[in-house]
Coordinates of C-alpha atoms in Angstrom, one line a residue:
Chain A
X20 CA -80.8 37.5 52.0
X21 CA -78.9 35.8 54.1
X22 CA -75.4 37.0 53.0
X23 CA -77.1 41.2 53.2
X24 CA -78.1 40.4 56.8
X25 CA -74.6 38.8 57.6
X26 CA -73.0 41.7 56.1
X27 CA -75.1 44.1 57.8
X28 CA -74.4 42.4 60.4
X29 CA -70.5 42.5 60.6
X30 CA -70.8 46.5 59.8
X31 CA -72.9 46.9 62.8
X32 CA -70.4 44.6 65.1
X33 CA -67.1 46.7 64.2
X34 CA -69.2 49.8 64.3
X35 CA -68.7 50.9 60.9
X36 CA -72.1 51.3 59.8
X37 CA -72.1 54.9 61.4
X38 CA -68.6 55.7 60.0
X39 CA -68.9 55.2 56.7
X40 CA -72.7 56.2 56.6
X41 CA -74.1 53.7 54.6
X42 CA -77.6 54.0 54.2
X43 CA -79.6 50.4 53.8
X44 CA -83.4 50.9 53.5
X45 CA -83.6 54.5 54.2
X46 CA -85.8 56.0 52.1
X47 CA -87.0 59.4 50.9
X48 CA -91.0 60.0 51.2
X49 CA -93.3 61.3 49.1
X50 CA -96.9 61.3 50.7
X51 CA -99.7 61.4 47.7
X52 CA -103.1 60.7 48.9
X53 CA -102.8 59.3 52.4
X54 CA -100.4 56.8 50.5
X55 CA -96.5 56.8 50.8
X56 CA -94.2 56.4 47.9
X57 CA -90.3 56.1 48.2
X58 CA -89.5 59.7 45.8
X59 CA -85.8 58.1 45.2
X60 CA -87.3 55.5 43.4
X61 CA -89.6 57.8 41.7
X62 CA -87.3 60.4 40.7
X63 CA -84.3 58.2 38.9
X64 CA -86.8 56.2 37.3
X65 CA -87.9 59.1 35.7
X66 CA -84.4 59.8 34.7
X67 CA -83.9 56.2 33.1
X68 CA -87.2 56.5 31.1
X69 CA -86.2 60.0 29.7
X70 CA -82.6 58.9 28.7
X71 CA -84.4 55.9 27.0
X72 CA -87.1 57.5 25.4
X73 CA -84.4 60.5 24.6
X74 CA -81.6 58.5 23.0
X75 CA -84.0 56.7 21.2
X76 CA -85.7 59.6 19.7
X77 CA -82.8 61.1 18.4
X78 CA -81.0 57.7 17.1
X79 CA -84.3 56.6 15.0
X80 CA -86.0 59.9 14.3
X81 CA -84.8 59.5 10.4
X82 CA -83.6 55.8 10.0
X83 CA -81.2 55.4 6.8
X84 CA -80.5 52.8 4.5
X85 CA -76.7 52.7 5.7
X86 CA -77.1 53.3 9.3
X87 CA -74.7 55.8 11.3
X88 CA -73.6 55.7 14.6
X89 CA -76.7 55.7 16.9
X90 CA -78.8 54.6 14.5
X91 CA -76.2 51.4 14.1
X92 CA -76.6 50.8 17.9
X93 CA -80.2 50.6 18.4
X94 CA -80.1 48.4 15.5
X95 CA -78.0 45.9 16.9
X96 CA -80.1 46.1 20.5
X97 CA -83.4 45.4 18.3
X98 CA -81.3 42.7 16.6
X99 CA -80.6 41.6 20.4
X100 CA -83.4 41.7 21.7
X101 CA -85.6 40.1 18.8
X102 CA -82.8 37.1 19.0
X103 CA -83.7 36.6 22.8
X104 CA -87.5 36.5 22.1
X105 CA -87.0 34.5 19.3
X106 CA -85.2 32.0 20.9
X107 CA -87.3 32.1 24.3
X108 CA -90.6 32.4 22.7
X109 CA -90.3 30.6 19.2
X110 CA -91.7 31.8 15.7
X111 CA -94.8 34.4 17.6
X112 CA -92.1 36.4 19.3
X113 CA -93.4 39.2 17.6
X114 CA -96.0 40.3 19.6
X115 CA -93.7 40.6 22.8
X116 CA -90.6 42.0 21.7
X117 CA -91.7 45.4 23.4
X118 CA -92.6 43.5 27.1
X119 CA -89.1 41.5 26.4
X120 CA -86.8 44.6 25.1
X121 CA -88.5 47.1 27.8
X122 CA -88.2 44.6 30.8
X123 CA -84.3 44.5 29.5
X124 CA -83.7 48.0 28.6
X125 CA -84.9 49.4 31.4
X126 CA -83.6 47.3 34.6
X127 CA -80.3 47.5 32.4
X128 CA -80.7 51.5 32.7
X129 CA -81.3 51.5 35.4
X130 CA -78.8 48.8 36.8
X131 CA -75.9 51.2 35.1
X132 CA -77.5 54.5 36.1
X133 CA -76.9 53.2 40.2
X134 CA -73.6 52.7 38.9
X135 CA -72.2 55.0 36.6
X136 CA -74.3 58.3 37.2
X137 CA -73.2 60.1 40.0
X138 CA -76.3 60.2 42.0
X139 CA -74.7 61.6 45.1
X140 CA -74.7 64.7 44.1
X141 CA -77.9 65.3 44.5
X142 CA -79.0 65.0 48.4
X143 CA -82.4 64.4 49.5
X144 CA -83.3 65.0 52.8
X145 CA -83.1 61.1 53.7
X146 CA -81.7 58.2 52.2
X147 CA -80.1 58.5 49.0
X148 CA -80.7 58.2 44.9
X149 CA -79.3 55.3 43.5
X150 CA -80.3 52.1 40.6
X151 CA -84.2 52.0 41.1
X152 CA -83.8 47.9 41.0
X153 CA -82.6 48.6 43.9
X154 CA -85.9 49.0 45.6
X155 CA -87.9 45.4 45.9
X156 CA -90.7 47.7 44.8
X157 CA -89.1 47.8 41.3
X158 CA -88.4 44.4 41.3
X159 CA -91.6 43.0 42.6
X160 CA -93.8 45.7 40.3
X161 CA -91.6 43.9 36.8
X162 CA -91.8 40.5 38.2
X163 CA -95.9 40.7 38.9
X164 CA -96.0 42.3 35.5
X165 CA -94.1 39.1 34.4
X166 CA -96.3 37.0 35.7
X167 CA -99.5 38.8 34.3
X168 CA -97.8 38.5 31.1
X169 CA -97.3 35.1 30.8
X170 CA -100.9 34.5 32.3
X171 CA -102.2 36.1 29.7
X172 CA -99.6 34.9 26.7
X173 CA -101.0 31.1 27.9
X174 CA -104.9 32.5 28.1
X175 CA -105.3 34.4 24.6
X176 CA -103.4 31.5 23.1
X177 CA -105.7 28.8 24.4
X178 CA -108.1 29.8 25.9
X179 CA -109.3 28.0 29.1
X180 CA -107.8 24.9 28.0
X181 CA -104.7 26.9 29.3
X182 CA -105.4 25.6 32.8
X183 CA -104.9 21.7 31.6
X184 CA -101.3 22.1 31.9
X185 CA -101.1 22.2 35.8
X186 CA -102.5 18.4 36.0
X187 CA -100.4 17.8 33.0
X188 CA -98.3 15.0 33.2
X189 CA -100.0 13.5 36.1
X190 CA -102.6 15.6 38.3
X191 CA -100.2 14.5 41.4
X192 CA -98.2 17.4 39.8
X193 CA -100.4 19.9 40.8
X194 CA -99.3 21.7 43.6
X195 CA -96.1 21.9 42.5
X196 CA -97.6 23.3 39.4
X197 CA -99.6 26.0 41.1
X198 CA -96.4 26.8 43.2
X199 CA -94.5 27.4 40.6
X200 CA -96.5 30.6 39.6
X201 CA -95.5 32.2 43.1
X202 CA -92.0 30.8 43.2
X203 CA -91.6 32.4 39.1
X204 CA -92.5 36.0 40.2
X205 CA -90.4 35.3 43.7
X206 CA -87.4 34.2 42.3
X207 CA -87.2 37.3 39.3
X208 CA -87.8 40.1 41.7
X209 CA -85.8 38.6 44.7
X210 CA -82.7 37.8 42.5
X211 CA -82.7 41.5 41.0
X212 CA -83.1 43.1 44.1
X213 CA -80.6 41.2 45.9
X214 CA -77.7 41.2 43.0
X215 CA -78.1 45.4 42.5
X216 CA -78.1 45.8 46.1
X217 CA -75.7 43.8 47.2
X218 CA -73.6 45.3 44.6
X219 CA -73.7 48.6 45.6
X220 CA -73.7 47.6 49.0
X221 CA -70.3 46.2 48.5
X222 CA -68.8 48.9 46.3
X223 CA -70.1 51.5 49.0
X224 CA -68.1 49.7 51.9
X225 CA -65.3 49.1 49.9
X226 CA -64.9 52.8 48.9
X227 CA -65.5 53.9 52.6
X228 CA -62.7 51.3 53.8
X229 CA -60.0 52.0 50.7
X230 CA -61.1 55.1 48.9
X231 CA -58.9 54.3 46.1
X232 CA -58.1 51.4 43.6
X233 CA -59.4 49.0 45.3
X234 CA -63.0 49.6 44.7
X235 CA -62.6 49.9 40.8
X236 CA -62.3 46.0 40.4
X237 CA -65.3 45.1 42.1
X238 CA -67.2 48.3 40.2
X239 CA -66.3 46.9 37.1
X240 CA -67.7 43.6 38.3
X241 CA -70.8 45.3 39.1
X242 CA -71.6 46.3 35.8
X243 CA -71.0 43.1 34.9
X244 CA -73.3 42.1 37.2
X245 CA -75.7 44.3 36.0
X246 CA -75.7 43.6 32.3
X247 CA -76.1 39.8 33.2
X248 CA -78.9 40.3 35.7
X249 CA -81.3 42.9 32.9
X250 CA -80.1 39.6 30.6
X251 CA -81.5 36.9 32.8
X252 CA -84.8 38.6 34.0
X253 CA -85.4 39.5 30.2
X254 CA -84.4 35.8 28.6
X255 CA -86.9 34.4 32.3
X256 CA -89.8 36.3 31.5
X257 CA -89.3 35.5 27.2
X258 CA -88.8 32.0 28.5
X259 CA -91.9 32.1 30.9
X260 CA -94.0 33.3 28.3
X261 CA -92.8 31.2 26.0
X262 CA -93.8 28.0 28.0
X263 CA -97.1 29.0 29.0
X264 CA -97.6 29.5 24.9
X265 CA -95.7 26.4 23.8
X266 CA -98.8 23.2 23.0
X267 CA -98.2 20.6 25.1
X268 CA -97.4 17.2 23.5
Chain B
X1363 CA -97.3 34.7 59.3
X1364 CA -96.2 34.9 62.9
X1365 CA -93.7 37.0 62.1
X1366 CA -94.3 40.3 59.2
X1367 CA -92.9 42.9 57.5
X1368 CA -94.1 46.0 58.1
X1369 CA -95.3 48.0 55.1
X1370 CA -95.2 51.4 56.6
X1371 CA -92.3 53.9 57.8
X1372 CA -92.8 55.6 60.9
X1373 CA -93.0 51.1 62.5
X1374 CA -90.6 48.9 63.1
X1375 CA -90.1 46.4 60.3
X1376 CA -90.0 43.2 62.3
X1377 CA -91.9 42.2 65.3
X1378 CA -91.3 38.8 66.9
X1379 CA -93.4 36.4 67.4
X1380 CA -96.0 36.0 70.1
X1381 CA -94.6 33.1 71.1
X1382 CA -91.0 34.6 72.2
X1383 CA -91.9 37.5 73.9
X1384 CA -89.3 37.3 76.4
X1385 CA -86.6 38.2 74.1
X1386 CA -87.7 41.8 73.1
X1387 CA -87.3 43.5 76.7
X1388 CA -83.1 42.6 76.2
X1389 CA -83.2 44.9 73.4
X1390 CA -81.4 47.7 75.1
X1391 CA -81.4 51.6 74.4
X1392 CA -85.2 51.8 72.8
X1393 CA -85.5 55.5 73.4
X1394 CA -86.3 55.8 70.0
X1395 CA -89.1 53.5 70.0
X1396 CA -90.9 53.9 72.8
X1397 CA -93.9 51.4 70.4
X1398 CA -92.2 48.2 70.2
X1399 CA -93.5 46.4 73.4
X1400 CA -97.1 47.3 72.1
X1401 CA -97.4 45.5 68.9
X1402 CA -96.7 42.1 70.6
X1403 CA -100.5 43.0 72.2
X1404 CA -101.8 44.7 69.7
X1405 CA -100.1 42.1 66.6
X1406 CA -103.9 40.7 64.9
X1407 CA -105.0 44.4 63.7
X1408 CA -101.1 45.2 62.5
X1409 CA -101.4 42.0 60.7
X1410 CA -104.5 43.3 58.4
X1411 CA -101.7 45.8 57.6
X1412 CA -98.9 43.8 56.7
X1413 CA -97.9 41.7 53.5
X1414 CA -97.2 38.4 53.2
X1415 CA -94.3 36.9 51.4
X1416 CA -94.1 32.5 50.8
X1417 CA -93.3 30.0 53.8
X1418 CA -89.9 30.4 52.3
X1419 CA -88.8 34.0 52.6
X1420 CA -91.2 34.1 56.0
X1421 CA -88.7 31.3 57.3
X1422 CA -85.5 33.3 56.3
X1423 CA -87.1 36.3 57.8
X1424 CA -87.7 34.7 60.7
X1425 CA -84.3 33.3 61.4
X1426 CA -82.5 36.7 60.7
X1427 CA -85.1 38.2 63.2
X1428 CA -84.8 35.8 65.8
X1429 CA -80.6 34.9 66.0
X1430 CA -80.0 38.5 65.1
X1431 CA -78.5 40.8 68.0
X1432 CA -80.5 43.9 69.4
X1433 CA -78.0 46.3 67.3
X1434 CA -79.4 44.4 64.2
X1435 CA -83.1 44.8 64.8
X1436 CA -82.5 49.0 65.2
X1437 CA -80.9 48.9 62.0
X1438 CA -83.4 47.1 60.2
X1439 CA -85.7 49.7 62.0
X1440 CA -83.7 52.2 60.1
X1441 CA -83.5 49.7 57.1
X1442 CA -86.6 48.7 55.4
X1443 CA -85.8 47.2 52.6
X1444 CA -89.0 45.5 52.3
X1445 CA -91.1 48.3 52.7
X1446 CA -94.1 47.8 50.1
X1447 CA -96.3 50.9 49.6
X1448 CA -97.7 53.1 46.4
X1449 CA -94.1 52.8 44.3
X1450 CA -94.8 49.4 43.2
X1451 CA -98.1 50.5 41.5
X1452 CA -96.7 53.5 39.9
X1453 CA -93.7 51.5 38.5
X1454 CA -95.9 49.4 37.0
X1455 CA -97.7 52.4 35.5
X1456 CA -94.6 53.5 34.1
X1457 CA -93.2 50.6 33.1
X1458 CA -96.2 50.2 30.7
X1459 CA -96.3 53.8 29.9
X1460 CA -92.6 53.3 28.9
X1461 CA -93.2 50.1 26.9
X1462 CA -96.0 51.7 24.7
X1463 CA -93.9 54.9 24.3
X1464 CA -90.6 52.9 23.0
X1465 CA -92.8 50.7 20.9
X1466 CA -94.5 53.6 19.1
X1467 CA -90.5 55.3 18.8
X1468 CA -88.2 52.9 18.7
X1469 CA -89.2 48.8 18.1
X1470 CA -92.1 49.4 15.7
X1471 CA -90.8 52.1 13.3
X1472 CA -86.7 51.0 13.5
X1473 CA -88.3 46.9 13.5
X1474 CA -90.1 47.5 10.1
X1475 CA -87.8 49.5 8.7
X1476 CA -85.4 47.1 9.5
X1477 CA -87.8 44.4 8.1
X1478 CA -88.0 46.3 4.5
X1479 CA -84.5 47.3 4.2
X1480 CA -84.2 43.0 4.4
X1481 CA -86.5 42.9 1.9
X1482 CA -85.7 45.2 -0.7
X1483 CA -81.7 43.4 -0.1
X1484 CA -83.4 40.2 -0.5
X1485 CA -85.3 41.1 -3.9
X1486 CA -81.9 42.8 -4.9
X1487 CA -80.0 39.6 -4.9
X1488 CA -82.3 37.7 -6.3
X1489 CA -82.2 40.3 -9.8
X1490 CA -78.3 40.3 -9.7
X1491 CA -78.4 36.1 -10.0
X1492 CA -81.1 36.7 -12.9
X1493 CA -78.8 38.9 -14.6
X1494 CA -76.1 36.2 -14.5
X1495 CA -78.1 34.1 -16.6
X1496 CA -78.3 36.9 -19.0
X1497 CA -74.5 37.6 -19.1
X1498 CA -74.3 33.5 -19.9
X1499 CA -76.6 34.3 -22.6
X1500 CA -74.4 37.2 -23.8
X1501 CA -71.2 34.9 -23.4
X1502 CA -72.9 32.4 -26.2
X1503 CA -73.7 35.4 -28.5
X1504 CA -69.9 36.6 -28.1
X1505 CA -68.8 33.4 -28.5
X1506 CA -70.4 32.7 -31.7
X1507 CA -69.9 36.2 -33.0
X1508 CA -66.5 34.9 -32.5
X1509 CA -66.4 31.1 -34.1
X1510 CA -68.2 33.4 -37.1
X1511 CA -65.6 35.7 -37.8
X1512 CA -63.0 33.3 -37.3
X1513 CA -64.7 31.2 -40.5
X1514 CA -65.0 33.9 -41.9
X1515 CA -61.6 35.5 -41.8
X1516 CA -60.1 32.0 -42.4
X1517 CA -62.2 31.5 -45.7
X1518 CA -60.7 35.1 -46.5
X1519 CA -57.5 33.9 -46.0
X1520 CA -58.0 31.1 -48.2
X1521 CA -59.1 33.0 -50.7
X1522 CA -56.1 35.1 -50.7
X1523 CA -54.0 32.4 -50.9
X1524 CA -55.2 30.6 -53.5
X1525 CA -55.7 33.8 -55.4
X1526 CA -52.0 34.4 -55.1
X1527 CA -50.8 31.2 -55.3
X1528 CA -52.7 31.7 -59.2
X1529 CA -51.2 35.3 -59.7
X1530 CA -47.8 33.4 -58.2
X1531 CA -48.0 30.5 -61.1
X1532 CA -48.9 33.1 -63.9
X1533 CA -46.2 35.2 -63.1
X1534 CA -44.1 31.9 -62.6
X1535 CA -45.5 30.5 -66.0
X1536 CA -44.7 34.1 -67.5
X1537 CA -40.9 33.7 -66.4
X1538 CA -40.3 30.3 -67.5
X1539 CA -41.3 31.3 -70.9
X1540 CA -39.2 34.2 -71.4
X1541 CA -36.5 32.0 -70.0
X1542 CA -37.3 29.4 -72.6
X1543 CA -37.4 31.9 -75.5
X1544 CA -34.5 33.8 -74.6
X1545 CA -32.7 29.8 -74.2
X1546 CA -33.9 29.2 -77.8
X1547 CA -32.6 32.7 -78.9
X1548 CA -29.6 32.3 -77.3
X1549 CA -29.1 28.4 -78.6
X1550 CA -29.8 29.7 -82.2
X1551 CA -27.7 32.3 -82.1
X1552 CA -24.8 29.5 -80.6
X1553 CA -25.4 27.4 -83.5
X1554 CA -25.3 30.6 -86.0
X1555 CA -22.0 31.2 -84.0
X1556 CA -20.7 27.2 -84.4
X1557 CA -21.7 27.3 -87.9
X1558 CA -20.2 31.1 -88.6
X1559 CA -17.0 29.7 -87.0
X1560 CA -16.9 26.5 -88.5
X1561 CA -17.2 28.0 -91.7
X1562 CA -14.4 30.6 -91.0
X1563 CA -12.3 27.9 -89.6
X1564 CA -13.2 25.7 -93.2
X1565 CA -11.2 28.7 -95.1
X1566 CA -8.3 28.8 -92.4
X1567 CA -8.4 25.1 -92.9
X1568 CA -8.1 25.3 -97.0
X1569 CA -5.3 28.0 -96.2
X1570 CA -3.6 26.5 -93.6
X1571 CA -3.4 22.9 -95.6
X1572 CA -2.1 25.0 -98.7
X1573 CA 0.3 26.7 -96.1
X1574 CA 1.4 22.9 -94.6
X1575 CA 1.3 21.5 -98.6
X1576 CA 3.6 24.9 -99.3
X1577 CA 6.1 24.2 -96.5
X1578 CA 6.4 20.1 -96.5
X1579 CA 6.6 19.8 -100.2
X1580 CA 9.5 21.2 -101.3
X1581 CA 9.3 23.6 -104.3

């Protein structure tokens, strides 16, 4: 947070936050019931769950024995995706490879989407479409779903007896135990939403300083970034469920 | 919680806290927001309206808010990025809504038929290493369909040989004994010759003597 407000804080000294428009925080609202929603988020959200549920109609709908093209990709992501749970969660992965491959297919979608469709083509009437990790909304709605899944990975596993393992080596342990549930959903949704927007962030001010070349670099690093940061909240939440299910010794 | 986040738009996002209430009248140019001096009065009910974060992200919150200059607090007036409202509840509702959808088109159906396909590969190695042993067991049976008619083809070949090694010695047997008769034949008819000769040479003999007689005794 620290390095967003410092580099909000250097446009706004040389005056270029005007000049090169970038829009931090603005959003566009939706009022439904009294309530406020931010419609950006909304709307390419909508787009990353059609283009998953889409591509992954038409690559299964008639699975062969020799898989083609499409088929052969989503193939190898199930392959993925099973290996993450298996290693995060041990021999019961089964049950949660559809939180684990969701939770990764869709902040990757949507990481790539804020990068690679071209959003801005599209205006809205304030602030702009872009990744919807980029909202801490996002990020805090998949971390607290995270955390409720782990809760209840550790509760249906064993019971009440689930709630030994915060006095569990010693009982002086257990504040730091009990923290450790906030600081789990904390650091997931804070470490998304800061990677994605930072990233654009930094690709948007690099394009408005040197529209060309220059920028391609770092956008290349930022779907790096991207595919590492769908990785690491995925292979988190496997791992957090895994612990909470793992017997203690 | 002295300082917040505000959770809804048309508010600034950060208000100071009580405690420093000096600085906000040196924020210049608030034409915009004619409302910021009144929270600082009016903070405790805003507060019912505000979220919460941990000690830790209050504390990071708080130092951006209070060493940042005036120009930065307008921004993040413009800027909310931690503006909390409905879209994290409907994000969860599709999240789920998406995770049920892609496990009922994509992880159950391709996962099991994944799952068989491994199977049915697994169950077709396991026949091809069965058939080896049977291809061993067909290897013996050629193998002693072999040794057989090699035994037998040699006994054949023995046979043959001996037979004509027999046919060989008759025919053999059959040639020495013309070749002893026709020797006898031709020794008989030698000694008829020898004899027939001697006996022509006996008359020369009484001739020639009478002849010799006739020419050394004088007449």
């Amino acid at each position: 947070m620290n390095v967003l407000s410092c580099s909000i804080n250097t446009l706004i000294k040389e005056g270029l936050y005007e000049i090169s428009g970038v829009e931090v925080g603005q959003h566009f609202y939706w009022q439904i019931g009294g309530f406020q929603v931010h419609a950006q988020v909304l709307i390419t959200s909508w787009v990353v769950i059609a283009i998953l549920l889409g591509s992954a109609v038409l690559a299964v709908r008639n699975p062969q024995t020799i898989p083609t093209d499409g088929q052969n990709f989503f193939e190898f992501v199930l392959e993925f995706i099973r290996d993450v749970s298996q290693t995060q969660i041990g021999e019961e992965y089964g049950p949660w490879v559809p939180f684990i491959g969701t939770l990764f297919l869709f902040i990757f979608v949507s990481n790539w989407s804020g990068a690679l469709l071209p959003w801005k083509i599209i205006q809205l009437p304030q602030g702009e479409l872009a990744a919807p990790t980029n909202d801490i909304n996002t990020t805090v709605a998949l971390a607290l779903l995270t955390s409720v899944a782990y809760f209840y990975a550790g509760l249906s596993k064993k019971g009440l007896g689930y709630f030994s393992k915060y006095i569990q080596p010693t009982p002086i342990l257990l504040p730091i135990n009990i923290l450790e549930d906030f600081t789990k959903p904390l650091s997931l949704s804070f470490r998304l939403f800061g990677n994605i927007l930072a990233d654009e962030l930094v690709v948007v001010v690099l394009v408005s300083l040197v529209p060309l070349v220059v920028p391609i670099p770092v956008m290349f690093l930022g779907l790096f970034t991207s595919g590492i940061q769908a990785l690491i909240f995925a292979t988190l939440a496997a791992a957090y469920i895994g612990e909470s299910m793992e017997g203690h010794h | 919680m002295a300082n917040s986040i505000m959770a809804s738009s048309s508010k600034p996002l950060i208000f100071l806290s009580s405690n420093q209430p000096t600085r906000l009248p040196q924020i210049p140019k608030f034409s915009k927001l004619p409302q910021i001096p009144k929270p600082i009065s009016s903070s405790s009910d805003l507060r019912t309206k505000t979220l919460s974060f941990s000690s830790a992200t209050v504390k990071s919150l708080a130092l951006i808010a209070a060493f940042a200059p005036p120009s930065m607090a307008e921004a993040m007036e413009k800027a909310q990025l931690f503006d909390f409202n409905l879209t994290l509840p409907i994000i969860v509702v599709e999240f789920l809504f998406l995770m049920f959808a892609l496990d009922k088109v994509y992880y159950s159906p391709l996962g099991n038929f994944m799952d068989q396909r491994d199977a049915s590969i697994k169950e077709k190695l396991a026949s091809v290493k069965d058939t080896s042993a049977e291809v061993k067991e067909l290897d013996d049976k050629a193998a002693a369909i072999m040794r057989a008619s090699r035994a037998e083809i040699a006994a054949a070949l023995n046979k043959m040989k001996k037979e004509t090694q027999v046919e060989v010695e008759e025919k053999l047997a059959e040639g020495r004994k013309k070749l002893e008769v026709e020797l006898k034949e031709a020794l008989v008819s030698l000694e008829k010759q020898k004899e027939e000769t001697i006996k022509a040479l006996d008359s020369q003999i009484a001739s020639l003597s009478e002849d010799i007689v006739k020419k050394v005794l004088p007449s």
